[in-house]
JSON list of C-alpha atoms and ligand atoms in Angstrom, two decimals:
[
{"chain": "R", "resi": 114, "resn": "UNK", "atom": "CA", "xyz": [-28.68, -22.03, -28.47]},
{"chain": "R", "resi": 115, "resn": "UNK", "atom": "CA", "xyz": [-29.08, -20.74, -24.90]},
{"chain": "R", "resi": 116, "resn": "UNK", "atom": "CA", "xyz": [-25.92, -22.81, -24.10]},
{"chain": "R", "resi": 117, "resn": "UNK", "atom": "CA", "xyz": [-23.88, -21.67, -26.65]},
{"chain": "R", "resi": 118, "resn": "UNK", "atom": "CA", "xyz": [-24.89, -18.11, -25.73]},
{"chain": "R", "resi": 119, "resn": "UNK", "atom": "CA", "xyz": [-23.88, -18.98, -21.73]},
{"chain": "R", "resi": 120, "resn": "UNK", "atom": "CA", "xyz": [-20.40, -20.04, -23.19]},
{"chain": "R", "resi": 121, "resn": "UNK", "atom": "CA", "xyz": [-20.31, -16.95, -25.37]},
{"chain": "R", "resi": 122, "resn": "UNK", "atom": "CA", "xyz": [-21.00, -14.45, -22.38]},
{"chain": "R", "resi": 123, "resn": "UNK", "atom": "CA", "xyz": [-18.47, -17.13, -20.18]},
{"chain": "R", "resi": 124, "resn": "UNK", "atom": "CA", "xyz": [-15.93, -16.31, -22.17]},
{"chain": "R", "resi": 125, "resn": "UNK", "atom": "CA", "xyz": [-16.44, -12.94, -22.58]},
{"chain": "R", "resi": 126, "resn": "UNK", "atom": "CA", "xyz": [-16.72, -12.21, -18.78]},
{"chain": "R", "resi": 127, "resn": "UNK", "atom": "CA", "xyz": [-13.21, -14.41, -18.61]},
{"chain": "R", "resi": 128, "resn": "UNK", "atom": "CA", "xyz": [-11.10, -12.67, -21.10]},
{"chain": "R", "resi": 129, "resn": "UNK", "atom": "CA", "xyz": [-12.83, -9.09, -19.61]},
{"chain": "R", "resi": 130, "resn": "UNK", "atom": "CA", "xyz": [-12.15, -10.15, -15.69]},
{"chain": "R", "resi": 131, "resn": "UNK", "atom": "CA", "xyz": [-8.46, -9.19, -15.18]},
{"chain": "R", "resi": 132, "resn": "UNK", "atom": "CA", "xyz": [-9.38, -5.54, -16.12]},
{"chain": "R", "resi": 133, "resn": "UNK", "atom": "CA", "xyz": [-10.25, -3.01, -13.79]},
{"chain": "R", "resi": 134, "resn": "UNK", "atom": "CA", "xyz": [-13.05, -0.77, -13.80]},
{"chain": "R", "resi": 135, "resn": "UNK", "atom": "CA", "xyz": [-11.46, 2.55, -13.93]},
{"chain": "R", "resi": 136, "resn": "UNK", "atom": "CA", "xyz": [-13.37, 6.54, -13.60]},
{"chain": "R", "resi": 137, "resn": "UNK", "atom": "CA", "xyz": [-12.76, 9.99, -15.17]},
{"chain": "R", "resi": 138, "resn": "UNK", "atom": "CA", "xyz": [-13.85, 13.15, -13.99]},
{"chain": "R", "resi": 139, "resn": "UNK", "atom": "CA", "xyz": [-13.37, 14.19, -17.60]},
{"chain": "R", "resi": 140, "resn": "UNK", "atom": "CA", "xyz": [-16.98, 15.80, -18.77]},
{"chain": "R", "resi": 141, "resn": "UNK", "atom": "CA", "xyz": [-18.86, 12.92, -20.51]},
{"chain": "R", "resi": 142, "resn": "UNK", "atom": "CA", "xyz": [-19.28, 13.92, -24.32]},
{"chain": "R", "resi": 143, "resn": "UNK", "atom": "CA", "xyz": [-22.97, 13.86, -26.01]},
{"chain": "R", "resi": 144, "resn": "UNK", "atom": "CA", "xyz": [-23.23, 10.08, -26.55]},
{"chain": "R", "resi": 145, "resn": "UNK", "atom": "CA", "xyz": [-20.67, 8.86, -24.46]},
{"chain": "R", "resi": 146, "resn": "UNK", "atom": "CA", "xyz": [-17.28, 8.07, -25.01]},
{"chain": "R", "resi": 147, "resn": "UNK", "atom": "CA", "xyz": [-16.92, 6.05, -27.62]},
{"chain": "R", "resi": 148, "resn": "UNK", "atom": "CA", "xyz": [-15.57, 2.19, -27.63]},
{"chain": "R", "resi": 149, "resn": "UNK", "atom": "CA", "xyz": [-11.79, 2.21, -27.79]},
{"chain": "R", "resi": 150, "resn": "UNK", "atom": "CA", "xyz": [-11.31, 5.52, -27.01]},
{"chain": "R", "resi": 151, "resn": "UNK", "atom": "CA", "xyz": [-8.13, 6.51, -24.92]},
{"chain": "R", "resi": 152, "resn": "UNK", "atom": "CA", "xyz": [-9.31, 9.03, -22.35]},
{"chain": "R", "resi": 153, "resn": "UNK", "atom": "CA", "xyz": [-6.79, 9.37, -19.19]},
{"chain": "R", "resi": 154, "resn": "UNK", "atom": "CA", "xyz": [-8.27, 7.90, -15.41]},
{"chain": "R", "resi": 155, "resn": "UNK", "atom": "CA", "xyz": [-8.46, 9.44, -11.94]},
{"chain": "R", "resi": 156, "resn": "UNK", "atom": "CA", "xyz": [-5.50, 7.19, -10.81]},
{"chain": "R", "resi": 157, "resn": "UNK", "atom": "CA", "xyz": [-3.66, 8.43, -13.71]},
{"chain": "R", "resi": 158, "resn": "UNK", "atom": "CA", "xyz": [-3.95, 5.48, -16.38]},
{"chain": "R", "resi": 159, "resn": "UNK", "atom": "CA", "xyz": [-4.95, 5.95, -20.37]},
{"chain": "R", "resi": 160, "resn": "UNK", "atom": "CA", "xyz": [-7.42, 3.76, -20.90]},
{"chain": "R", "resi": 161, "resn": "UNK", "atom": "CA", "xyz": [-9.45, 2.14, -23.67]},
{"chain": "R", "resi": 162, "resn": "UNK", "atom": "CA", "xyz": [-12.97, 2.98, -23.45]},
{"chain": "R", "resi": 163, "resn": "UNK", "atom": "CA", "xyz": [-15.31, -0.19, -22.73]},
{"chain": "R", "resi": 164, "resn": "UNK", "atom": "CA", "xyz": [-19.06, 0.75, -22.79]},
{"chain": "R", "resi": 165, "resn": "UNK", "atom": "CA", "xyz": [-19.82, -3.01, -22.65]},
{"chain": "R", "resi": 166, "resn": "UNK", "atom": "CA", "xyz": [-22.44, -4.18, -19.81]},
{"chain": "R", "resi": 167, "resn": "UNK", "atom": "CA", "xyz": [-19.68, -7.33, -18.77]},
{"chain": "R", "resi": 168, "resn": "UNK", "atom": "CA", "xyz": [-17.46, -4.07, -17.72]},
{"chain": "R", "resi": 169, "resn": "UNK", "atom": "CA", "xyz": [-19.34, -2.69, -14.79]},
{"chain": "R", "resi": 170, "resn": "UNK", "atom": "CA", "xyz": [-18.76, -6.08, -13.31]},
{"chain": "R", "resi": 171, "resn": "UNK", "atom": "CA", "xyz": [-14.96, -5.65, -13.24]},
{"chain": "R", "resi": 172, "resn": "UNK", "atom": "CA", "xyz": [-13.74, -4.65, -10.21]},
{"chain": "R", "resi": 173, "resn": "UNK", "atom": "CA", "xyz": [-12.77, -0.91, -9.28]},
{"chain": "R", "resi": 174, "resn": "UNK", "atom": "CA", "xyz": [-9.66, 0.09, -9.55]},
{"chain": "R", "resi": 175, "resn": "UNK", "atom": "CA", "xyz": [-8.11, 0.61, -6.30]},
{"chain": "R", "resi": 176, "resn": "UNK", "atom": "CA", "xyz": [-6.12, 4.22, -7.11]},
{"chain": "R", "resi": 177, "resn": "UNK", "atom": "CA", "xyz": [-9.17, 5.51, -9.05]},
{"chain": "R", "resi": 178, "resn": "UNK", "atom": "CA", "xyz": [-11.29, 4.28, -5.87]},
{"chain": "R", "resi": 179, "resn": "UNK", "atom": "CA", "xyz": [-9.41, 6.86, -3.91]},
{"chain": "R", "resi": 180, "resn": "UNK", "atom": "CA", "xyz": [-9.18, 9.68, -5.60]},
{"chain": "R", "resi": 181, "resn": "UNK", "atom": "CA", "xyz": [-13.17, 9.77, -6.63]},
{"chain": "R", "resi": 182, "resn": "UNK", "atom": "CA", "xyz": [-13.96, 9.61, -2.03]},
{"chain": "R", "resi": 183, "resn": "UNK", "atom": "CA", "xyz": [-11.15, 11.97, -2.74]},
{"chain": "R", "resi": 184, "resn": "UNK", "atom": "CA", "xyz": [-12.96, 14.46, -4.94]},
{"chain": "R", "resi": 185, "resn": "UNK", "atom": "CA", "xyz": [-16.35, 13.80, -3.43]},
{"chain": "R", "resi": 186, "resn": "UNK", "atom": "CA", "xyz": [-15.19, 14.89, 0.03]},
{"chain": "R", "resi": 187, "resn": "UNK", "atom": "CA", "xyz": [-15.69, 11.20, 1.37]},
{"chain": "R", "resi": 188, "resn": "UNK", "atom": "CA", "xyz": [-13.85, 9.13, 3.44]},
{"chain": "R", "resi": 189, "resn": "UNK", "atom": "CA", "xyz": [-13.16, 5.55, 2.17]},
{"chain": "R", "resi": 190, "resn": "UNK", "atom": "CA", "xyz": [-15.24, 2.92, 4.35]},
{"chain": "R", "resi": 191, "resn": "UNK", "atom": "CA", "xyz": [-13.02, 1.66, 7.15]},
{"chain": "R", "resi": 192, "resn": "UNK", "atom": "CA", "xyz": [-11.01, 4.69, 7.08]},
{"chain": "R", "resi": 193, "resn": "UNK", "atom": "CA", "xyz": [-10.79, 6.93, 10.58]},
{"chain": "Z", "resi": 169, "resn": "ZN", "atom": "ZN1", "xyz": [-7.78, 3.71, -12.23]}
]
């Protein structure tokens, strides 16, 4: 049982790890976006909406990265 659930969440975190985790500065509706949902990304991207847990593990996108330290009046670590 808890193997075949540590294959199930293996695979899972395999077939979700090529993805990037994007952002929106789009208001967030009552309830959140919903799954599969095209809503268009900082960087410029539409993008299927993913409220799974496995996706905050994916890593950030790189042009969404910048225009959020962008918006937020931050510089990007290592930048001078
Ligand atoms: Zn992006």
């Amino acid at each position: 049982m808890v193997l075949g659930l540590a294959r199930k969440f293996l695979c899972e975190l395999a077939s979700a790890a090529p993805r990037p985790r994007h952002a929106s500065s789009e208001r967030l509706p009552p309830g959140g976006w919903p799954d599969g949902g095209v809503i268009t990304v900082l960087c410029g991207e539409k993008v299927h909406v993913d409220n799974s847990p496995l996706a905050w593990l994916w890593e950030t996108c790189p042009g969404c990265n910048v225009e959020a330290h962008a918006l937020a009046g931050v510089p990007m670590a290592g930048a001078r």
